[in-house]
Amino acid sequence: MNFQLPDLTPMIPELSMTAFALMVLLLDLLIKKKEVVALISIAGVALVSLTLFGPSGTTFGTMFISDGYSTFFKIIFFVNVILSILISIKYIAVEKINYGEYYSLMLFSTIGMMIMASAGDLIVLYLGLELMALSTYVLAGFNRHDIKSNEAALKYFLLGAFSSAFLLYGISIIYGLTGTTDLRAIASFISARDLTDNFSLLLSIIFLTVAFGFKIAAAPFHMWAPDVYEGAPTSITAFMSVGPKAAGFAVLGRVFMIAFASVKADWAAILIPIAILTMAIGNIVALSQTNIKRMLAYSSIAHAGYALLGIITANNEGLASMMNYLMIYAFMNIGAFAVIIMLRSEGFKGDSIYDYEGLSKTHPLAAVLMLIFMFSLTGIPPTAGFIGKLYLFVSAINAGYTWLVVVAVIFSAISAYFYLRIIMYMYMREPKTTVTLTTSFSNGIALGITTAAVLLIGILPSYLLDLAKAAIKGF
Amino acid sequence: MVPLSWYMLLSIIVFAIGVFGFLARRNVIIMFMSIELMLNAVNINLIALSHYLQDMRGQILAFFVIAVAAAEAAIGLAIIIALFRNKATAHVDEIKEMQG
């Protein structure tokens, strides 16, 4: 029996990222200043991103797919990890959790997401998901002397492990039904046997929806999100409100659009109520939150509901607008967290929305930045958030889901209350507590990048959408 | 020869016990053990199916599940110990710093 090494060129980004993350783990032993480790990590991610545009194709049989779709998602993950590291550097020193493992865990989590985006087989999908999840559990509990952080990690871990058991059971049913775990082979089996309304297939679709619903924090599988987002270190909240969510959408799109392509009606019937419930719970419960991290957690649940519209449309236009939306969401959400992080200083938590009262008087620049991100999250032009929502809703209307878009717009209008309340506090209240901002050069860069991206995409939207549409071709 | 449906029934029962244990028990360690039970139910299913389909994929996935479950156990217990150092409890109803 001779062993042939598979063609490794399509997975150069993953391989180099893995080598790099291991190197960062080792360098942590030698380098005393952890800021240097952070800079090396950023430089490494930037270097690896150059290899993203290398040869595409499938390798390891059909287990690993590198195509435009996966590359676009990998760009989102890289944006996410670079911005999250930038906002972490000062913050983790303030929190006294300045350890080098932090950065390598972020990189490992990113590798997991990359593998998820490229998975052409349910086994690979599961492994990528676990690599991402296990690293994120640790990161959520990274502030190990803070009981809130411990609690966040415990809740995330228990519910994450619970959901991955559901994923596996779903996989085992599909395997029993079709005799394979390869996405395209599953698709051809389902369409050849015409398994519409098949009970086992429906059961497995439900199990997979539960598992992916946990990852993207869609209601009714969102219960972990508020507690975890509140308890985890703020930089990690930013990281995992974008990365694992985008990765969840990547696999949701790939599995449902390829493997279950011929039973669209079945899974759309499951996803539509989930999307409505997600938008409802996210937007309505956020109204009563007084902790800004918790409020943004509910906001991120609501945004998952909007993005689900892109999957429900079940065509390339919908997927492209979903990818476009997730990229925009990465910028505006991390931007908002970059402002929140500045309010945290030695002995001051700064995560209550009342800490923002009168911020425009004491720190006008921070207030303006927060204003931009809140406008963008609400979806007010000329910010990127408006463009993202517009394309999502247009694609849903084109696919014939006008009533669903009406529902989404109503919930989107409700969301204006809690986003604009922050702005109201900043501009129309007198400062009660004196807030000192923890500024740093790296956080400034992150804020600069996110603000520029939010405004530029808002003014020149076609470029990003064309990129997403080009990426989805041949999907 | 034992029919396939028996194995699948066993798998469903073990999985259901795991789900019930996770939802009903309030001790973190027992909840964690319930998750392991669910994963092993999947393994029973995968290996039985793999044998009856005469296909190796199921057994390969079962190996991966075992390996990942081990990693998961390490991380889970580490998180529980970190929590226990701050608050000497393993009862989830007492772990309620954040609510609302």
Coordinates of C-alpha atoms in Angstrom, one line a residue, chain A:
Chain A
M1 CA 0.0 0.0 0.0
N2 CA 1.6 3.3 -1.0
F3 CA 0.7 6.6 0.5
Q4 CA 0.4 9.6 -1.7
L5 CA 0.6 13.0 -0.2
P6 CA -2.4 15.0 -1.3
D7 CA -2.1 18.3 -3.1
L8 CA -1.4 20.8 -0.3
T9 CA -1.5 24.0 -2.3
P10 CA -5.2 24.9 -1.7
M11 CA -4.6 24.8 2.0
I12 CA -1.5 26.9 2.3
P13 CA -3.3 29.6 4.3
E14 CA -4.4 27.1 6.9
L15 CA -1.0 25.4 7.0
S16 CA 1.0 28.6 7.3
M17 CA -1.4 30.0 9.9
T18 CA -1.0 26.8 12.0
A19 CA 2.8 27.0 11.8
F20 CA 2.6 30.6 12.7
A21 CA 0.3 30.1 15.7
L22 CA 2.6 27.4 17.0
M23 CA 5.5 29.8 16.5
V24 CA 3.7 32.5 18.5
L25 CA 3.1 30.0 21.2
L26 CA 6.9 29.3 21.4
L27 CA 7.9 33.0 21.1
D28 CA 5.8 33.7 24.1
L29 CA 8.4 31.8 26.2
L30 CA 11.2 34.0 24.9
I31 CA 9.7 37.4 24.7
K32 CA 8.9 39.2 27.9
K33 CA 7.1 42.1 26.4
K34 CA 3.7 40.7 25.3
E35 CA 3.0 43.7 23.1
V36 CA 5.7 42.4 20.8
V37 CA 3.9 39.0 20.6
A38 CA 0.8 40.9 19.6
L39 CA 2.6 42.8 16.9
I40 CA 4.2 39.6 15.6
S41 CA 0.8 38.0 15.5
I42 CA -0.7 40.8 13.5
A43 CA 2.3 40.8 11.1
G44 CA 1.9 37.0 10.7
V45 CA -1.8 37.2 10.0
A46 CA -1.1 40.0 7.4
L47 CA 1.6 37.7 5.8
V48 CA -0.7 34.7 5.7
S49 CA -3.5 36.8 4.2
L50 CA -1.2 37.3 1.1
T51 CA -1.4 33.5 0.5
L52 CA -5.2 33.6 0.5
F53 CA -5.3 34.5 -3.1
G54 CA -3.2 31.6 -4.1
P55 CA -4.5 28.5 -6.0
S56 CA -8.0 27.4 -5.3
G57 CA -9.4 23.9 -5.7
T58 CA -10.3 20.9 -3.7
T59 CA -7.9 18.6 -1.9
F60 CA -7.9 15.5 0.4
G61 CA -10.4 14.0 -1.9
T62 CA -13.2 16.5 -1.7
M63 CA -12.8 17.1 2.0
F64 CA -11.2 20.5 1.8
I65 CA -12.5 23.2 -0.6
S66 CA -10.8 26.4 -1.3
D67 CA -13.0 28.7 -3.4
G68 CA -14.1 32.3 -3.6
Y69 CA -16.7 31.7 -1.0
S70 CA -14.2 30.4 1.6
T71 CA -11.7 33.0 0.7
F72 CA -14.2 35.8 1.3
F73 CA -15.0 34.4 4.7
K74 CA -11.4 34.0 5.5
I75 CA -10.9 37.7 4.8
I76 CA -13.7 38.4 7.4
F77 CA -11.9 36.2 9.9
F78 CA -8.6 37.9 9.3
V79 CA -10.2 41.4 9.6
N80 CA -11.8 40.1 12.8
V81 CA -8.6 38.7 14.3
I82 CA -6.4 41.7 13.4
L83 CA -8.9 44.2 14.8
S84 CA -9.4 42.2 17.9
I85 CA -5.7 41.9 18.6
L86 CA -5.4 45.7 18.0
I87 CA -8.0 46.5 20.6
S88 CA -6.7 43.9 23.0
I89 CA -3.1 45.1 23.5
K90 CA -3.8 47.8 26.0
Y91 CA -7.0 46.3 27.4
I92 CA -5.5 43.0 28.6
A93 CA -2.8 44.9 30.3
V94 CA -5.4 46.9 32.2
E95 CA -7.3 43.7 33.0
K96 CA -3.9 42.2 34.2
I97 CA -4.3 39.2 31.9
N98 CA -1.4 40.1 29.8
Y99 CA -0.3 36.6 28.8
G100 CA 1.1 35.6 25.4
E101 CA -1.2 32.5 25.1
Y102 CA -4.0 34.9 24.5
Y103 CA -2.8 35.7 21.0
S104 CA -2.0 32.2 20.0
L105 CA -5.4 31.1 21.2
M106 CA -6.9 33.7 19.0
L107 CA -4.9 32.5 16.1
F108 CA -5.9 28.9 16.7
S109 CA -9.5 29.9 16.9
T110 CA -9.1 31.7 13.5
I111 CA -7.6 28.5 12.0
G112 CA -10.7 26.6 13.2
M113 CA -12.9 29.2 11.5
M114 CA -10.9 29.0 8.3
I115 CA -11.2 25.2 8.2
M116 CA -15.0 25.5 8.8
A117 CA -15.3 27.9 5.8
S118 CA -13.4 25.5 3.6
A119 CA -15.0 22.3 4.8
G120 CA -16.3 20.1 2.0
D121 CA -17.1 17.2 4.3
L122 CA -19.0 17.0 7.6
I123 CA -16.0 15.4 9.4
V124 CA -13.7 18.4 8.5
L125 CA -16.6 20.7 9.4
Y126 CA -16.8 19.2 12.9
L127 CA -13.1 19.3 13.5
G128 CA -12.9 23.0 12.4
L129 CA -15.8 23.8 14.6
E130 CA -14.3 22.2 17.6
L131 CA -10.9 23.8 17.1
M132 CA -12.7 27.2 16.9
A133 CA -14.9 26.5 19.9
L134 CA -12.3 25.0 22.3
S135 CA -10.1 28.0 21.8
T136 CA -12.9 30.4 22.3
Y137 CA -14.0 28.7 25.5
V138 CA -10.6 29.3 27.0
L139 CA -10.6 32.9 25.8
A140 CA -14.0 33.6 27.3
G141 CA -12.6 32.5 30.7
F142 CA -9.2 34.1 30.2
N143 CA -9.7 36.5 33.0
R144 CA -9.6 33.6 35.5
H145 CA -9.6 35.7 38.7
D146 CA -12.9 37.3 37.7
I147 CA -15.8 35.1 38.6
K148 CA -17.9 36.6 35.8
S149 CA -15.4 35.5 33.3
N150 CA -15.3 32.0 34.8
E151 CA -19.1 31.9 34.6
A152 CA -19.1 33.0 31.0
A153 CA -16.6 30.3 30.1
L154 CA -18.6 27.6 31.9
K155 CA -21.8 28.6 30.3
Y156 CA -20.3 28.9 26.8
F157 CA -18.5 25.5 27.3
L158 CA -21.6 23.6 28.6
L159 CA -23.9 24.9 25.9
G160 CA -21.3 24.7 23.2
A161 CA -20.5 21.1 24.0
F162 CA -24.2 20.3 24.2
S163 CA -24.8 21.8 20.7
S164 CA -21.8 20.0 19.2
A165 CA -23.3 16.7 20.5
F166 CA -26.5 17.6 18.5
L167 CA -24.3 18.4 15.4
L168 CA -22.7 15.0 15.7
Y169 CA -26.0 13.2 16.1
G170 CA -27.3 15.0 13.0
I171 CA -24.1 14.0 11.1
S172 CA -24.6 10.4 12.2
I173 CA -28.2 10.3 10.9
I174 CA -27.1 11.8 7.6
Y175 CA -24.3 9.2 7.4
G176 CA -26.8 6.4 8.1
L177 CA -29.2 7.8 5.5
T178 CA -26.8 8.5 2.7
G179 CA -23.7 6.4 3.5
T180 CA -21.4 9.3 3.2
T181 CA -20.3 12.5 4.9
D182 CA -19.2 14.4 1.8
L183 CA -21.4 17.4 1.1
R184 CA -21.7 16.9 -2.7
A185 CA -22.2 13.2 -2.4
I186 CA -25.0 13.8 0.1
A187 CA -26.5 16.3 -2.3
S188 CA -26.5 13.9 -5.2
F189 CA -27.9 11.1 -3.0
I190 CA -30.7 13.2 -1.8
S191 CA -31.7 14.5 -5.3
A192 CA -31.3 11.0 -6.8
R193 CA -33.6 9.3 -4.3
D194 CA -35.9 12.4 -4.0
L195 CA -35.9 12.5 -0.2
T196 CA -38.2 15.5 0.1
D197 CA -40.1 15.3 3.4
N198 CA -38.1 12.2 4.4
F199 CA -38.4 11.9 8.2
S200 CA -34.7 11.1 8.9
L201 CA -33.5 13.8 6.7
L202 CA -35.8 16.3 8.4
L203 CA -34.5 15.2 11.7
S204 CA -30.9 15.6 10.7
I205 CA -31.6 19.0 9.2
I206 CA -33.2 20.0 12.6
F207 CA -30.2 18.7 14.5
L208 CA -27.8 20.6 12.3
T209 CA -29.9 23.8 12.6
V210 CA -29.8 23.5 16.4
A211 CA -26.0 23.1 16.3
F212 CA -25.4 26.0 13.9
G213 CA -28.1 28.1 15.6
F214 CA -26.0 27.9 18.8
K215 CA -22.9 29.1 17.0
I216 CA -24.6 32.0 15.3
A217 CA -26.6 32.8 18.5
A218 CA -30.0 32.5 16.8
A219 CA -33.1 32.3 19.0
P220 CA -34.2 30.0 20.6
F221 CA -30.6 28.8 20.9
H222 CA -29.3 32.2 22.0
M223 CA -29.5 31.8 25.8
W224 CA -25.8 31.6 26.3
A225 CA -24.9 34.7 24.3
P226 CA -25.9 37.6 26.7
D227 CA -24.1 36.0 29.7
V228 CA -21.1 35.0 27.8
Y229 CA -20.7 38.4 26.1
E230 CA -21.1 40.2 29.3
G231 CA -18.7 38.0 31.3
A232 CA -15.9 37.5 28.8
P233 CA -13.1 40.1 28.5
T234 CA -14.4 42.9 26.2
S235 CA -11.9 42.3 23.5
I236 CA -12.9 38.6 23.4
T237 CA -16.6 39.6 23.2
A238 CA -15.7 41.6 20.1
F239 CA -13.8 38.7 18.7
M240 CA -16.5 36.1 19.2
S241 CA -19.4 38.3 18.3
V242 CA -18.0 38.4 14.8
G243 CA -15.7 35.4 14.1
P244 CA -17.7 32.3 15.3
K245 CA -20.9 33.9 14.0
A246 CA -19.4 34.4 10.6
A247 CA -18.0 30.9 10.6
G248 CA -21.4 29.6 11.6
F249 CA -23.0 31.4 8.7
A250 CA -20.2 30.0 6.4
V251 CA -21.0 26.4 7.3
L252 CA -24.8 27.1 7.3
G253 CA -24.5 28.5 3.8
R254 CA -22.3 25.7 2.5
V255 CA -24.1 22.8 4.1
F256 CA -27.6 24.0 3.4
M257 CA -26.9 25.3 -0.1
I258 CA -24.9 22.4 -1.3
A259 CA -25.8 19.3 0.7
F260 CA -29.5 20.1 1.2
A261 CA -29.9 22.0 -2.0
S262 CA -32.7 19.9 -3.3
V263 CA -34.8 20.1 -0.1
K264 CA -34.8 23.9 0.1
A265 CA -38.4 24.1 1.0
D266 CA -37.9 21.8 4.0
W267 CA -35.1 23.8 5.6
A268 CA -36.5 27.2 4.6
A269 CA -39.6 26.3 6.6
I270 CA -37.4 25.7 9.7
L271 CA -35.2 28.8 9.2
I272 CA -38.0 31.3 8.6
P273 CA -39.5 31.0 12.1
I274 CA -36.0 31.0 13.6
A275 CA -35.1 34.2 11.8
I276 CA -38.3 36.0 12.9
L277 CA -37.9 34.8 16.5
T278 CA -34.2 35.8 16.5
M279 CA -35.0 39.3 15.3
A280 CA -37.9 39.6 17.8
I281 CA -36.0 38.4 20.9
G282 CA -32.7 40.2 20.0
N283 CA -34.4 43.6 19.4
I284 CA -37.1 43.5 22.1
V285 CA -35.0 42.2 25.0
A286 CA -32.2 44.6 24.1
L287 CA -34.6 47.5 25.0
S288 CA -34.4 46.8 28.7
Q289 CA -30.6 46.3 29.0
T290 CA -28.5 48.6 31.0
N291 CA -25.1 46.9 30.5
I292 CA -23.7 47.9 27.1
K293 CA -22.0 44.6 26.5
R294 CA -25.2 42.8 27.2
M295 CA -27.1 45.2 25.0
L296 CA -24.7 44.5 22.2
A297 CA -25.1 40.8 22.8
Y298 CA -28.8 41.1 22.1
S299 CA -28.0 43.3 19.2
S300 CA -25.7 40.7 17.8
I301 CA -28.5 38.1 18.2
A302 CA -30.7 40.5 16.2
H303 CA -28.1 40.9 13.5
A304 CA -27.9 37.1 13.1
G305 CA -31.6 37.2 12.4
Y306 CA -31.1 39.7 9.6
A307 CA -28.2 37.8 8.1
L308 CA -30.4 34.6 8.2
L309 CA -32.5 36.2 5.5
G310 CA -29.6 35.8 3.1
I311 CA -29.6 32.1 3.7
I312 CA -33.4 31.8 3.5
T313 CA -33.5 33.4 0.0
A314 CA -31.4 30.4 -1.0
N315 CA -29.8 31.9 -4.1
N316 CA -26.4 33.4 -4.9
E317 CA -27.7 36.9 -4.6
G318 CA -28.9 36.3 -1.0
L319 CA -25.6 34.6 0.0
A320 CA -23.6 37.4 -1.5
S321 CA -25.6 40.0 0.4
M322 CA -25.2 37.9 3.6
M323 CA -21.4 37.8 3.1
N324 CA -21.4 41.5 2.4
Y325 CA -23.4 42.1 5.6
L326 CA -21.1 39.9 7.8
M327 CA -18.1 41.9 6.5
I328 CA -19.8 45.2 7.4
Y329 CA -20.9 43.8 10.7
A330 CA -17.3 42.9 11.5
F331 CA -16.2 46.5 11.1
M332 CA -19.1 48.2 12.8
N333 CA -19.3 45.8 15.8
I334 CA -15.6 45.7 16.5
G335 CA -15.6 49.5 16.1
A336 CA -18.3 49.8 18.8
F337 CA -16.3 47.5 21.1
A338 CA -13.2 49.5 20.5
V339 CA -15.0 52.5 22.0
I340 CA -16.4 50.5 24.9
I341 CA -12.9 49.2 25.6
M342 CA -11.6 52.8 26.0
L343 CA -13.9 53.4 28.9
R344 CA -12.4 50.6 30.9
S345 CA -9.7 51.9 33.1
E346 CA -8.0 50.9 36.3
G347 CA -10.7 50.5 38.9
F348 CA -13.5 51.5 36.6
K349 CA -15.5 49.0 34.6
G350 CA -17.3 51.4 32.3
D351 CA -19.8 48.9 30.9
S352 CA -23.0 50.5 32.1
I353 CA -24.9 52.6 29.6
Y354 CA -25.1 55.3 32.2
D355 CA -21.3 55.7 32.0
Y356 CA -22.0 57.3 28.6
E357 CA -24.0 60.2 30.0
G358 CA -22.5 63.4 28.7
L359 CA -19.6 61.7 27.0
S360 CA -19.8 64.3 24.2
K361 CA -18.9 67.0 26.7
T362 CA -15.9 65.3 28.2
H363 CA -14.6 63.2 25.2
P364 CA -16.2 64.6 22.0
L365 CA -14.1 62.4 19.6
A366 CA -15.0 59.1 21.3
A367 CA -18.7 60.2 21.3
V368 CA -18.6 61.0 17.6
L369 CA -17.1 57.5 16.9
M370 CA -19.7 55.8 19.0
L371 CA -22.3 57.8 17.2
I372 CA -21.1 56.5 13.8
F373 CA -21.0 52.9 15.0
M374 CA -24.5 53.1 16.6
F375 CA -25.9 54.7 13.4
S376 CA -24.3 51.9 11.4
L377 CA -25.7 49.2 13.7
T378 CA -29.2 50.8 13.4
G379 CA -28.8 51.0 9.7
I380 CA -28.9 54.7 9.1
P381 CA -27.3 56.1 5.9
P382 CA -24.6 57.0 4.9
T383 CA -23.1 54.3 7.1
A384 CA -22.2 50.8 6.0
G385 CA -24.9 49.2 8.2
F386 CA -27.6 50.7 6.0
I387 CA -26.0 49.3 2.9
G388 CA -25.7 45.9 4.4
K389 CA -29.3 45.8 5.4
L390 CA -30.5 47.3 2.1
Y391 CA -28.9 44.6 0.0
L392 CA -30.1 41.8 2.4
F393 CA -33.7 43.1 2.2
V394 CA -33.5 43.6 -1.6
S395 CA -32.3 40.1 -2.2
A396 CA -35.0 38.7 0.1
I397 CA -37.7 40.7 -1.8
N398 CA -36.3 39.5 -5.1
A399 CA -36.7 35.9 -3.8
G400 CA -40.3 36.6 -3.0
Y401 CA -40.1 37.0 0.8
T402 CA -41.6 40.5 0.9
W403 CA -43.6 39.9 4.1
L404 CA -40.5 38.6 5.9
V405 CA -38.7 41.9 4.9
V406 CA -41.6 43.9 6.3
V407 CA -41.2 42.0 9.6
A408 CA -37.4 42.6 9.5
V409 CA -37.8 46.3 8.9
I410 CA -40.3 46.6 11.8
F411 CA -37.8 45.0 14.2
S412 CA -35.1 47.1 12.7
A413 CA -37.1 50.2 13.6
I414 CA -37.5 48.9 17.1
S415 CA -33.7 48.5 17.4
A416 CA -33.3 52.3 16.8
Y417 CA -34.6 52.8 20.3
F418 CA -31.7 51.1 22.1
Y419 CA -29.0 52.2 19.8
L420 CA -30.1 55.8 19.7
R421 CA -30.6 55.8 23.5
I422 CA -26.8 55.6 23.8
I423 CA -26.4 58.6 21.5
M424 CA -29.1 60.4 23.5
Y425 CA -27.2 59.8 26.7
M426 CA -23.9 60.9 25.1
Y427 CA -25.3 64.2 23.7
M428 CA -28.3 65.2 25.7
R429 CA -27.3 64.4 29.3
E430 CA -24.9 66.1 31.6
P431 CA -21.9 64.0 32.7
K432 CA -22.4 62.5 36.2
T433 CA -19.2 60.5 36.6
T434 CA -15.8 61.6 35.4
V435 CA -14.8 59.0 32.8
T436 CA -11.1 58.8 31.9
L437 CA -10.4 57.1 28.6
T438 CA -7.7 54.5 28.3
T439 CA -6.3 55.4 24.9
S440 CA -3.6 53.6 23.1
F441 CA -2.0 53.8 19.7
S442 CA -3.2 50.3 18.7
N443 CA -6.7 51.0 19.7
G444 CA -6.6 54.2 17.8
I445 CA -5.5 52.3 14.7
A446 CA -8.4 49.9 15.1
L447 CA -10.8 52.8 15.5
G448 CA -9.4 54.5 12.4
I449 CA -9.7 51.4 10.3
T450 CA -13.2 50.6 11.4
T451 CA -14.5 54.2 11.1
A452 CA -13.0 54.5 7.6
A453 CA -14.4 51.2 6.6
V454 CA -17.9 51.9 7.9
L455 CA -18.0 55.3 6.2
L456 CA -16.3 54.2 2.9
I457 CA -18.5 51.2 2.5
G458 CA -21.5 53.4 3.3
I459 CA -20.5 55.9 0.6
L460 CA -19.0 53.5 -2.0
P461 CA -21.0 50.3 -1.4
S462 CA -20.7 48.6 -4.8
Y463 CA -17.0 47.6 -4.4
L464 CA -17.5 45.2 -1.5
L465 CA -20.8 43.8 -2.9
D466 CA -19.1 43.2 -6.3
L467 CA -16.3 41.4 -4.4
A468 CA -18.9 39.2 -2.6
K469 CA -20.7 38.5 -5.9
A470 CA -17.5 37.6 -7.6
A471 CA -16.6 35.4 -4.7
I472 CA -19.8 33.4 -4.8
K473 CA -19.5 32.6 -8.5
G474 CA -19.1 28.9 -9.1
F475 CA -20.3 28.1 -5.6

